[in-house]
């Protein structure tokens, strides 16, 4: 019985020359139809879950607080009263209050009133206010009373109103070459600082240990350590540039070719906005569905005594249902929990799990759709023999239409595999969080190893999916065949993959870092008032704390840079796979010319043979 060869040890034969191949195949069919049907069924079920959540859920229970009578604060009759006043916050402590313990701590058995503003001072009822002729309106504030009590018309005396007016209240409101140069400058600066402090005999032995870390910047040992670290890093960078210069030149040529490709299809730079909008829709739908599911089911109210010291209130134990719109001075009808006796309510947990899984699948599908769309556009650029004349019209739109028309199933298949791995990682994090205090060292070690293994597996799945989507965009095969062909192609060129892929990633990372760092430095000088612009239009006021706007600007610039550099990253990966295919398919002859740029052919010492000119007559 013959054993099948492992594809990672025997990565298959090189791609053969195909005279009819002119880039992304036009005549293709639908792939992974079963997974497409499954994905469509999940989407329809997701819509049904959202409709059910919309019909039976009420997010007002989460977005707005309630008073003791069940009315929402901030809307309806209490539109101008968005805050809740707790008369006695100590009654919320379950350890000292039997009623709060019986209610499982879900509600606080004290009077809650919707107020416009929280009280800004403490007060107490004076001794003279207990006299029978003292009117309650002259002692208490009507805006802090329950709606059923009118101080101007009430017949209750001060002593009867005291249980509703505790002085202890609590209010809640609802509301690479550049880096070499920089390293050389850093080495010179560190040596200059070290020499100055060495001449002044500033040593760490004179400082000792102190919590003022700025002192350590004034001793020679600190700058000597900085000098050694930066020098070692500089030596590593220089050795990398020397021994991998050819690979780095190819990586730089790929990035330059990517810039040319993007310059011929500028709409590719706008596609991250489409991905962002689709991801925003997914996140919004997931959040709204989760919120409506959490508040589905009718609210249940119970009669709760506000003054548990009265003899007539001892029989009230919070087990009798009531109408929240009917209230009395000695008891209150408050919200306890949501009804969980219906069919929908009994399956809330299962629906929330379905909501989370469908959300992860949709997010991964949106990302896969963007990668496949861009890969189809950039592949059409590479396989155009005469650039830009042979580039098809609207390549980004063409890649998007082909992905949606033929390859929804394949994209959903890859997204599903990644979603399953992410679910396992989430379960591991949940188990680790719940059992962290009870774990022994062996269990913690096993859990850490499992988390590390699945993290590596997720990274590998993302890498494999990315290259599989490129092959799908070019050849139109199903996911499994495309993933196998992409992996075999990479294994046949494993040295180029390890070097070029990581070098390009490093160069793109340096570019992203340069953009974010430059914006951060400019924002620091601007918000700190060190850059004075002429005129008053762009004048920056002096800020007491300018780090928050700087952090906001840096974070925003990182998101924007990440979105645009992701297009470059996808372009480099697509051109890299096409470059490897080009080397295997063609040899530079007249019948099989190379499609790569002249710069790449010059680096690899390759060229296309020119056609022989016929001899003319004199």
Coordinates of C-alpha atoms in Angstrom, one line a residue:
X1 CA 0.0 0.0 0.0
X2 CA 1.6 3.2 -1.1
X3 CA 1.7 6.1 1.3
X4 CA 0.6 9.5 0.1
X5 CA 3.3 12.1 0.0
X6 CA 3.0 15.0 2.5
X7 CA 2.5 18.2 0.5
X8 CA 4.6 20.2 2.8
X9 CA 7.5 17.8 2.3
X10 CA 6.8 17.3 -1.4
X11 CA 5.3 20.6 -2.4
X12 CA 4.2 19.5 -5.9
X13 CA 5.3 20.4 -9.3
X14 CA 6.0 23.9 -10.6
X15 CA 3.2 25.7 -12.5
X16 CA 3.2 25.0 -16.2
X17 CA 3.1 27.5 -19.0
X18 CA -0.4 28.3 -20.3
X19 CA -0.5 30.4 -23.4
X20 CA -4.2 31.3 -22.8
X21 CA -3.5 32.7 -19.3
X22 CA -3.8 36.4 -19.3
X23 CA -4.5 37.2 -15.6
X24 CA -7.6 36.6 -13.5
X25 CA -9.8 34.1 -15.3
X26 CA -13.0 35.5 -16.8
X27 CA -14.8 32.3 -17.4
X28 CA -15.4 30.8 -13.9
X29 CA -18.1 29.2 -12.0
X30 CA -19.5 29.4 -8.5
X31 CA -17.4 27.7 -5.8
X32 CA -18.2 26.0 -2.5
X33 CA -21.9 26.2 -3.1
X34 CA -22.8 24.2 0.1
X35 CA -20.9 26.6 2.3
X36 CA -22.6 29.5 0.4
X37 CA -26.0 28.1 1.2
X38 CA -25.1 27.5 4.8
X39 CA -23.8 31.1 5.1
X40 CA -27.0 32.5 3.6
X41 CA -29.1 30.4 6.0
X42 CA -27.1 31.7 8.9
X43 CA -27.6 35.3 7.7
X44 CA -31.3 34.8 7.4
X45 CA -31.4 33.2 10.8
X46 CA -29.4 36.2 12.1
X47 CA -32.0 38.6 10.6
X48 CA -34.8 36.5 12.3
X49 CA -33.0 36.7 15.6
X50 CA -32.7 40.5 15.2
X51 CA -36.4 40.8 14.4
X52 CA -37.4 38.8 17.4
X53 CA -35.1 40.8 19.6
X54 CA -36.6 44.0 18.2
X55 CA -40.2 42.9 18.8
X56 CA -39.7 41.6 22.4
X57 CA -36.8 43.7 23.6
X58 CA -36.9 47.1 25.2
X59 CA -33.5 48.8 25.5
X60 CA -35.0 51.6 27.6
X61 CA -34.5 49.3 30.6
X62 CA -30.7 49.5 30.1
X63 CA -30.4 53.0 28.6
X64 CA -32.6 54.9 31.1
X65 CA -32.9 54.6 34.9
X66 CA -36.2 54.1 36.6
X67 CA -37.8 55.7 39.7
X68 CA -39.7 53.8 42.4
X69 CA -43.0 53.8 40.4
X70 CA -41.5 52.3 37.3
X71 CA -41.3 55.4 35.2
X72 CA -38.2 56.0 33.0
X73 CA -36.1 59.0 33.8
X74 CA -35.1 61.2 30.9
X75 CA -38.0 60.4 28.6
X76 CA -41.8 60.8 28.7
X77 CA -43.2 62.6 31.7
X78 CA -39.7 62.8 33.2
X79 CA -38.0 64.2 30.1
X80 CA -36.3 67.0 31.9
X81 CA -35.3 64.7 34.8
X82 CA -32.5 62.4 33.6
X83 CA -31.0 61.6 37.0
X84 CA -32.1 59.2 39.8
X85 CA -32.0 60.1 43.5
X86 CA -31.6 57.3 46.0
X87 CA -32.9 58.4 49.3
X88 CA -31.0 55.9 51.4
X89 CA -28.1 54.2 49.7
X90 CA -27.4 52.1 52.8
X91 CA -30.5 50.1 52.2
X92 CA -28.9 48.8 49.0
X93 CA -26.3 46.8 51.0
X94 CA -27.5 43.2 51.0
X95 CA -25.4 42.3 54.0
X96 CA -27.5 44.6 56.3
X97 CA -30.8 44.6 54.6
X98 CA -33.1 41.5 54.5
X99 CA -35.3 42.9 51.7
X100 CA -32.3 43.6 49.5
X101 CA -31.2 40.0 50.1
X102 CA -34.6 38.6 49.1
X103 CA -34.4 40.6 45.9
X104 CA -31.0 39.1 45.1
X105 CA -29.5 42.6 45.0
X106 CA -31.3 43.3 41.7
X107 CA -33.0 46.4 43.0
X108 CA -32.4 48.7 45.9
X109 CA -35.4 48.8 48.3
X110 CA -35.4 52.6 48.9
X111 CA -37.2 55.5 47.4
X112 CA -35.9 56.4 43.9
X113 CA -36.9 59.8 42.4
X114 CA -36.2 61.2 39.0
X115 CA -34.6 64.7 39.5
X116 CA -33.3 67.4 37.2
X117 CA -30.1 67.9 39.2
X118 CA -28.5 66.0 42.0
X119 CA -28.4 67.7 45.4
X120 CA -25.3 69.6 46.0
X121 CA -25.5 69.8 49.8
X122 CA -26.5 67.7 52.8
X123 CA -29.3 68.7 55.0
X124 CA -31.3 67.5 58.0
X125 CA -34.7 68.2 59.5
X126 CA -34.4 70.6 62.4
X127 CA -36.0 70.1 65.8
X128 CA -38.5 72.9 65.2
X129 CA -39.7 71.4 62.0
X130 CA -41.4 68.6 64.0
X131 CA -44.1 71.0 65.3
X132 CA -47.6 70.2 64.1
X133 CA -48.1 73.6 62.5
X134 CA -45.1 73.4 60.3
X135 CA -46.0 72.9 56.7
X136 CA -44.0 70.2 54.8
X137 CA -43.6 72.5 51.8
X138 CA -41.4 74.8 54.0
X139 CA -39.1 72.0 55.0
X140 CA -38.7 69.6 52.0
X141 CA -38.0 70.2 48.3
X142 CA -40.9 69.2 46.1
X143 CA -38.5 68.3 43.2
X144 CA -37.0 65.6 45.4
X145 CA -40.3 64.0 46.4
X146 CA -42.0 61.0 44.8
X147 CA -44.7 62.1 42.3
X148 CA -47.5 60.8 44.5
X149 CA -46.7 63.3 47.3
X150 CA -47.7 66.9 46.8
X151 CA -46.2 68.9 49.7
X152 CA -48.6 71.8 49.1
X153 CA -51.8 69.6 49.5
X154 CA -50.6 66.7 51.6
X155 CA -52.2 66.1 55.0
X156 CA -49.1 64.2 56.3
X157 CA -47.0 65.8 58.9
X158 CA -43.2 65.9 59.0
X159 CA -42.9 62.8 61.1
X160 CA -44.8 60.7 58.5
X161 CA -42.7 62.0 55.6
X162 CA -39.3 61.3 57.2
X163 CA -39.1 57.7 56.0
X164 CA -39.2 59.1 52.5
X165 CA -36.6 61.9 53.2
X166 CA -33.3 60.5 54.5
X167 CA -30.4 62.8 54.7
X168 CA -28.1 60.1 53.3
X169 CA -28.7 60.2 49.5
X170 CA -26.9 59.1 46.4
X171 CA -27.4 60.3 42.9
X172 CA -26.6 58.5 39.6
X173 CA -26.4 60.2 36.2
X174 CA -27.4 58.5 33.0
X175 CA -25.3 59.9 30.8
X176 CA 14.8 50.8 7.4
X177 CA 17.1 53.4 6.0
X178 CA 15.6 56.2 7.9
X179 CA 16.0 54.0 11.0
X180 CA 19.7 53.5 10.3
X181 CA 20.2 57.3 10.2
X182 CA 18.1 57.8 13.3
X183 CA 20.1 55.1 15.0
X184 CA 23.4 56.7 14.1
X185 CA 22.1 60.0 15.4
X186 CA 21.0 58.2 18.6
X187 CA 24.4 56.6 19.0
X188 CA 26.1 60.0 18.7
X189 CA 23.8 61.6 21.1
X190 CA 24.2 58.8 23.7
X191 CA 28.0 59.0 23.4
X192 CA 27.9 62.8 23.7
X193 CA 25.8 62.6 26.9
X194 CA 28.0 59.8 28.3
X195 CA 31.2 61.8 27.7
X196 CA 29.7 64.9 29.4
X197 CA 28.6 63.0 32.5
X198 CA 31.8 61.0 32.6
X199 CA 33.9 64.2 32.6
X200 CA 31.7 65.6 35.4
X201 CA 32.1 62.3 37.4
X202 CA 28.4 61.8 37.6
X203 CA 28.0 58.1 38.7
X204 CA 25.0 56.0 39.7
X205 CA 26.9 55.2 43.0
X206 CA 26.3 58.8 44.0
X207 CA 22.6 58.6 43.4
X208 CA 21.6 55.2 44.8
X209 CA 17.9 54.2 44.6
X210 CA 15.2 56.9 44.1
X211 CA 11.7 57.0 42.7
X212 CA 12.6 60.2 40.7
X213 CA 13.6 58.4 37.5
X214 CA 14.7 61.6 35.8
X215 CA 17.7 61.6 38.0
X216 CA 19.0 58.4 36.3
X217 CA 19.2 60.4 33.0
X218 CA 22.0 62.5 34.7
X219 CA 24.5 59.7 35.3
X220 CA 27.0 58.2 32.9
X221 CA 26.0 54.5 33.4
X222 CA 22.5 55.2 32.0
X223 CA 23.8 56.7 28.8
X224 CA 26.5 53.9 28.5
X225 CA 23.7 51.3 28.6
X226 CA 21.7 53.3 26.0
X227 CA 24.8 53.5 23.8
X228 CA 25.5 49.7 24.0
X229 CA 21.8 48.8 23.2
X230 CA 21.5 51.1 20.2
X231 CA 24.9 50.1 18.9
X232 CA 24.0 46.4 19.0
X233 CA 20.7 47.1 17.3
X234 CA 22.5 49.2 14.7
X235 CA 25.0 46.4 14.1
X236 CA 22.2 43.9 13.6
X237 CA 20.5 46.2 11.1
X238 CA 23.7 46.8 9.1
X239 CA 24.5 43.0 9.0
X240 CA 20.9 42.4 7.8
X241 CA 21.3 45.0 5.1
X242 CA 24.7 43.5 4.0
X243 CA 23.8 39.8 3.9
X244 CA 20.2 40.2 2.7
X245 CA 20.7 43.1 0.3
X246 CA 19.4 41.2 -2.7
X247 CA 16.3 40.0 -0.9
X248 CA 15.7 43.5 0.4
X249 CA 16.1 45.0 -3.0
X250 CA 13.4 42.6 -4.3
X251 CA 11.2 43.6 -1.4
X252 CA 11.8 47.3 -2.2
X253 CA 11.1 46.6 -5.9
X254 CA 7.8 44.9 -4.9
X255 CA 6.8 47.9 -2.8
X256 CA 7.7 50.3 -5.7
X257 CA 5.7 48.1 -8.1
X258 CA 2.8 48.2 -5.6
X259 CA 3.0 52.0 -5.6
X260 CA 2.8 51.9 -9.4
X261 CA -0.2 49.5 -9.3
X262 CA -2.1 51.7 -6.8
X263 CA -1.3 54.8 -8.9
X264 CA -3.1 53.1 -11.8
X265 CA -6.1 52.2 -9.7
X266 CA -6.5 55.0 -7.0
X267 CA -10.0 53.7 -6.1
X268 CA -8.2 50.8 -4.2
X269 CA -7.2 53.4 -1.6
X270 CA -10.9 54.1 -1.0
X271 CA -11.9 50.5 -0.5
X272 CA -10.9 50.4 3.2
X273 CA -13.7 52.9 3.7
X274 CA -16.2 50.3 2.3
X275 CA -14.7 47.6 4.6
X276 CA -14.9 50.0 7.6
X277 CA -18.6 50.8 6.8
X278 CA -19.5 47.1 6.5
X279 CA -17.6 46.3 9.7
X280 CA -19.4 49.2 11.4
X281 CA -22.8 47.7 10.3
X282 CA -21.8 44.3 11.7
X283 CA -20.8 45.8 15.0
X284 CA -23.9 48.0 15.3
X285 CA -26.2 45.1 14.4
X286 CA -24.5 42.8 16.9
X287 CA -24.6 45.4 19.7
X288 CA -28.3 46.3 19.0
X289 CA -29.3 42.6 18.9
X290 CA -27.4 41.8 22.1
X291 CA -29.0 44.8 23.8
X292 CA -32.6 43.9 22.7
X293 CA -32.1 40.2 23.6
X294 CA -30.9 41.2 27.0
X295 CA -34.0 43.2 27.6
X296 CA -36.5 40.9 26.0
X297 CA -39.4 39.7 28.2
X298 CA -41.9 41.7 30.1
X299 CA -40.7 43.4 33.3
X300 CA -41.8 42.0 36.6
X301 CA -42.7 44.3 39.5
X302 CA -43.1 43.5 43.2
X303 CA -44.5 45.4 46.1
X304 CA -41.6 46.5 48.4
X305 CA -42.0 48.4 51.7
X306 CA -40.0 51.6 51.8
X307 CA -40.3 51.8 55.6
X308 CA -39.6 48.3 56.9
X309 CA -39.8 49.5 60.6
X310 CA -43.5 50.0 60.5
X311 CA -45.6 47.2 61.9
X312 CA -48.0 47.2 59.0
X313 CA -45.2 46.7 56.5
X314 CA -43.6 43.6 58.1
X315 CA -45.9 41.4 56.0
X316 CA -44.6 42.8 52.7
X317 CA -41.9 40.4 51.5
X318 CA -41.4 41.4 47.9
X319 CA -43.3 38.4 46.5
X320 CA -46.6 40.1 45.4
X321 CA -46.9 41.4 41.8
X322 CA -48.2 44.9 41.2
X323 CA -48.8 47.7 38.7
X324 CA -45.9 50.2 38.7
X325 CA -48.3 53.1 37.9
X326 CA -50.2 52.6 41.2
X327 CA -48.3 53.8 44.3
X328 CA -49.0 54.4 47.9
X329 CA -47.0 56.4 50.5
X330 CA -45.8 53.4 52.5
X331 CA -44.9 50.9 49.7
X332 CA -43.5 51.0 46.2
X333 CA -43.8 49.0 43.1
X334 CA -40.3 48.5 41.7
X335 CA -38.8 46.6 38.8
X336 CA -37.3 43.2 39.9
X337 CA -36.3 41.3 36.7
X338 CA -37.4 40.3 33.2
X339 CA -39.8 37.5 32.6
X340 CA -37.9 34.3 31.7
X341 CA -40.8 32.0 31.4
X342 CA -41.6 32.3 27.7
X343 CA -40.1 30.2 24.9
X344 CA -37.9 33.1 23.7
X345 CA -36.8 34.1 27.2
X346 CA -35.8 30.5 28.0
X347 CA -33.5 30.5 25.0
X348 CA -31.9 33.9 25.5
X349 CA -28.5 32.4 26.2
X350 CA -28.6 30.3 23.1
X351 CA -29.6 33.3 21.0
X352 CA -26.8 35.4 22.4
X353 CA -24.3 32.6 21.5
X354 CA -25.8 32.5 18.0
X355 CA -25.5 36.3 17.9
X356 CA -21.8 36.2 18.8
X357 CA -20.9 33.4 16.4
X358 CA -22.8 35.0 13.5
X359 CA -21.1 38.3 14.3
X360 CA -17.6 36.8 14.1
X361 CA -18.4 35.0 10.9
X362 CA -19.8 38.1 9.3
X363 CA -16.8 40.2 10.3
X364 CA -14.3 37.6 9.0
X365 CA -16.3 37.4 5.7
X366 CA -16.2 41.2 5.3
X367 CA -12.4 41.1 5.7
X368 CA -12.1 38.2 3.3
X369 CA -14.3 40.0 0.7
X370 CA -12.0 43.0 0.9
X371 CA -8.9 40.9 0.5
X372 CA -10.3 38.9 -2.5
X373 CA -11.4 42.1 -4.2
X374 CA -8.1 43.9 -3.9
X375 CA -6.2 40.7 -4.9
X376 CA -8.3 40.5 -8.1
X377 CA -7.5 44.1 -8.9
X378 CA -3.8 43.9 -8.3
X379 CA -3.5 40.6 -10.1
X380 CA -5.0 42.1 -13.2
X381 CA -2.3 44.8 -13.0
X382 CA 0.6 42.3 -12.7
X383 CA -0.6 40.0 -15.6
X384 CA -1.0 43.0 -17.9
X385 CA 1.9 42.6 -20.3
X386 CA 1.8 46.2 -21.5
X387 CA 1.2 48.5 -18.6
X388 CA -1.1 50.4 -18.3
X389 CA -2.7 49.7 -21.7
X390 CA -3.6 46.1 -20.9
X391 CA -5.1 46.9 -17.5
X392 CA -8.9 46.3 -17.6
X393 CA -11.3 49.1 -16.9
X394 CA -12.4 49.5 -13.3
X395 CA -10.3 46.6 -11.9
X396 CA -11.5 47.1 -8.3
X397 CA -15.1 47.0 -9.2
X398 CA -14.4 43.9 -11.4
X399 CA -12.8 42.1 -8.5
X400 CA -15.6 43.0 -6.2
X401 CA -18.3 41.8 -8.6
X402 CA -16.4 38.5 -9.3
X403 CA -16.0 37.9 -5.5
X404 CA -19.7 38.4 -4.8
X405 CA -21.0 36.6 -7.9
X406 CA -18.8 33.5 -7.8
X407 CA -16.9 33.1 -4.5
X408 CA -19.2 33.9 -1.6
X409 CA -19.1 30.3 -0.6
X410 CA -15.3 30.1 -0.7
X411 CA -14.9 33.3 1.3
X412 CA -17.5 32.1 3.8
X413 CA -15.6 28.8 4.1
X414 CA -12.3 30.5 5.0
X415 CA -14.1 32.9 7.3
X416 CA -15.8 29.9 9.0
X417 CA -12.5 28.1 9.7
X418 CA -11.1 31.3 11.2
X419 CA -14.3 31.8 13.3
X420 CA -14.1 28.3 14.8
X421 CA -10.5 28.9 15.9
X422 CA -11.5 32.3 17.4
X423 CA -14.4 30.7 19.3
X424 CA -12.0 28.1 20.8
X425 CA -9.7 31.0 21.9
X426 CA -12.6 32.8 23.5
X427 CA -13.7 29.7 25.4
X428 CA -10.1 29.2 26.6
X429 CA -9.9 32.8 27.8
X430 CA -13.3 32.3 29.6
X431 CA -12.2 29.1 31.3
X432 CA -8.9 30.6 32.3
X433 CA -10.7 33.6 33.8
X434 CA -13.2 31.5 35.7
X435 CA -10.7 29.0 37.1
X436 CA -7.7 31.2 37.6
X437 CA -7.9 31.2 41.4
X438 CA -8.4 27.5 41.6
X439 CA -5.6 26.4 39.2
X440 CA -2.4 24.7 40.2
X441 CA 0.9 25.4 38.4
X442 CA 0.5 22.4 36.2
X443 CA -3.0 23.4 35.1
X444 CA -1.9 27.0 34.5
X445 CA 1.0 25.7 32.3
X446 CA -1.3 23.5 30.3
X447 CA -3.8 26.4 29.8
X448 CA -1.0 28.8 28.8
X449 CA 0.3 26.2 26.2
X450 CA -3.2 25.7 24.8
X451 CA -3.7 29.5 24.5
X452 CA -0.3 29.9 22.8
X453 CA -1.0 27.0 20.4
X454 CA -4.4 28.3 19.3
X455 CA -2.9 31.9 19.0
X456 CA -0.3 30.5 16.6
X457 CA -3.0 28.5 14.8
X458 CA -5.1 31.6 14.3
X459 CA -2.1 33.5 12.8
X460 CA -1.4 30.6 10.5
X461 CA -5.1 30.3 9.4
X462 CA -5.1 34.1 8.6
X463 CA -1.9 33.7 6.6
X464 CA -3.2 30.7 4.7
X465 CA -6.6 32.3 4.1
X466 CA -5.0 35.5 2.8
X467 CA -3.0 33.6 0.1
X468 CA -5.9 31.3 -0.7
X469 CA -8.1 34.4 -1.4
X470 CA -5.4 35.6 -3.8
X471 CA -5.4 32.3 -5.7
X472 CA -9.2 32.4 -5.7
X473 CA -9.2 35.9 -7.2
X474 CA -6.8 34.8 -10.0
X475 CA -7.9 31.2 -10.9
X476 CA -11.4 31.0 -9.6
X477 CA -10.9 27.6 -7.8
X478 CA -12.6 26.6 -4.6
X479 CA -11.1 27.3 -1.2
X480 CA -9.4 24.0 -0.5
X481 CA -7.8 23.8 -4.0
X482 CA -6.7 27.5 -3.8
X483 CA -5.3 27.1 -0.3
X484 CA -3.4 23.9 -1.3
X485 CA -2.0 25.6 -4.4
X486 CA -1.0 28.7 -2.6
X487 CA 0.7 26.8 0.2
X488 CA 2.6 24.6 -2.2
X489 CA 3.7 27.6 -4.2
X490 CA 5.0 29.2 -1.0
X491 CA 6.8 26.0 0.1
X492 CA 8.6 25.7 -3.3
X493 CA 9.9 29.2 -2.6
X494 CA 10.2 29.0 1.2
X495 CA 13.4 31.0 1.4
X496 CA 12.0 33.9 -0.6
X497 CA 8.8 33.7 1.5
X498 CA 10.6 33.9 4.9
X499 CA 12.9 36.7 3.8
X500 CA 10.8 38.8 1.4
X501 CA 7.5 38.5 3.2
X502 CA 9.0 39.6 6.6
X503 CA 11.2 42.3 5.0
X504 CA 8.2 43.8 3.3
X505 CA 6.1 43.6 6.5
X506 CA 9.0 45.3 8.3
X507 CA 9.3 48.1 5.8
X508 CA 5.6 48.7 5.8
X509 CA 5.6 48.7 9.6
X510 CA 8.4 51.3 9.5
X511 CA 6.3 53.4 7.1
X512 CA 3.3 53.2 9.3
X513 CA 5.5 54.0 12.4
X514 CA 7.0 57.0 10.5
X515 CA 3.5 58.4 9.7
X516 CA 2.2 57.9 13.2
X517 CA 5.4 59.2 14.8
X518 CA 5.5 62.3 12.6
X519 CA 1.8 63.1 13.3
X520 CA 2.4 62.5 17.1
X521 CA 5.5 64.9 17.1
X522 CA 3.7 67.6 15.2
X523 CA 0.6 67.3 17.4
X524 CA 2.8 67.5 20.5
X525 CA 4.5 70.7 19.4
X526 CA 1.1 72.2 18.3
X527 CA -1.0 71.4 21.4
X528 CA 1.9 72.3 23.7
X529 CA 2.0 75.8 22.1
X530 CA 5.5 75.4 20.7
X531 CA 4.4 75.9 17.1
X532 CA 3.0 79.4 16.5
X533 CA 1.0 79.7 13.3
X534 CA 0.4 83.1 11.8
X535 CA -3.1 84.5 12.1
X536 CA -5.9 83.5 14.4
X537 CA -7.6 80.8 12.3
X538 CA -5.3 78.0 13.4
X539 CA -4.3 79.4 16.7
X540 CA -4.1 76.8 19.5
X541 CA -5.1 77.7 23.0
X542 CA -2.9 76.9 25.9
X543 CA -4.1 73.6 27.3
X544 CA -3.8 72.5 30.9
X545 CA -3.5 68.9 29.9
X546 CA -2.6 68.4 26.2
X547 CA -1.7 64.7 26.3
X548 CA -5.3 63.6 25.8
X549 CA -5.8 65.4 22.4
X550 CA -2.3 64.2 21.4
X551 CA -3.3 60.6 22.2
X552 CA -6.5 61.0 20.3
X553 CA -4.7 62.4 17.2
X554 CA -2.1 59.6 17.3
X555 CA -4.7 56.9 17.7
X556 CA -6.8 58.3 14.8
X557 CA -3.7 58.6 12.6
X558 CA -2.8 55.0 13.4
X559 CA -6.3 53.8 12.3
X560 CA -6.0 55.8 9.1
X561 CA -2.5 54.7 8.4
X562 CA -3.4 51.1 9.1
X563 CA -6.3 51.2 6.7
X564 CA -4.2 52.6 3.8
X565 CA -1.1 50.5 4.5
X566 CA -3.3 47.4 4.5
X567 CA -4.0 48.1 0.8
X568 CA -0.2 48.2 0.2
X569 CA 0.2 45.0 2.2
X570 CA -2.4 43.2 0.2
X571 CA -0.9 44.6 -3.0
X572 CA 2.6 43.3 -2.1
X573 CA 1.3 39.9 -1.1
X574 CA -0.6 39.6 -4.4
X575 CA 2.3 40.8 -6.6
X576 CA 4.6 38.4 -4.6
X577 CA 2.5 35.4 -5.4
X578 CA 2.1 36.5 -9.1
X579 CA 5.9 37.0 -9.1
X580 CA 6.5 33.5 -8.0
X581 CA 4.0 32.1 -10.5
X582 CA 5.7 34.2 -13.2
X583 CA 9.1 32.7 -12.4
X584 CA 7.7 29.2 -12.7
X585 CA 5.5 29.7 -15.8
X586 CA 7.8 31.7 -17.9
X587 CA 11.5 31.8 -18.9
X588 CA 11.9 35.1 -20.8
X589 CA 11.7 33.6 -24.2
X590 CA 9.5 34.9 -27.0
X591 CA 6.9 32.2 -26.4
X592 CA 7.0 32.6 -22.6
X593 CA 8.0 36.2 -21.7
X594 CA 8.1 37.5 -18.1
X595 CA 5.3 39.7 -16.9
X596 CA 7.4 41.2 -14.0
X597 CA 8.7 44.8 -14.2
X598 CA 12.1 45.6 -15.7
X599 CA 13.4 46.6 -12.2
X600 CA 12.6 43.1 -10.9
X601 CA 14.2 41.4 -13.9
X602 CA 17.3 43.6 -13.4
X603 CA 17.7 42.5 -9.8
X604 CA 17.2 38.8 -10.7
X605 CA 19.5 39.1 -13.7
X606 CA 16.7 38.1 -16.0
X607 CA 15.4 39.6 -19.2
X608 CA 12.9 39.0 -22.0
X609 CA 14.4 38.1 -25.4
X610 CA 13.7 40.7 -28.0
X611 CA 12.3 39.5 -31.4
X612 CA 14.9 39.3 -34.1
X613 CA 14.7 42.0 -36.7
X614 CA 14.6 40.9 -40.3
X615 CA 17.3 42.1 -42.7
X616 CA 16.1 44.9 -44.9
X617 CA 17.1 45.7 -48.5
X618 CA 19.6 48.4 -49.2

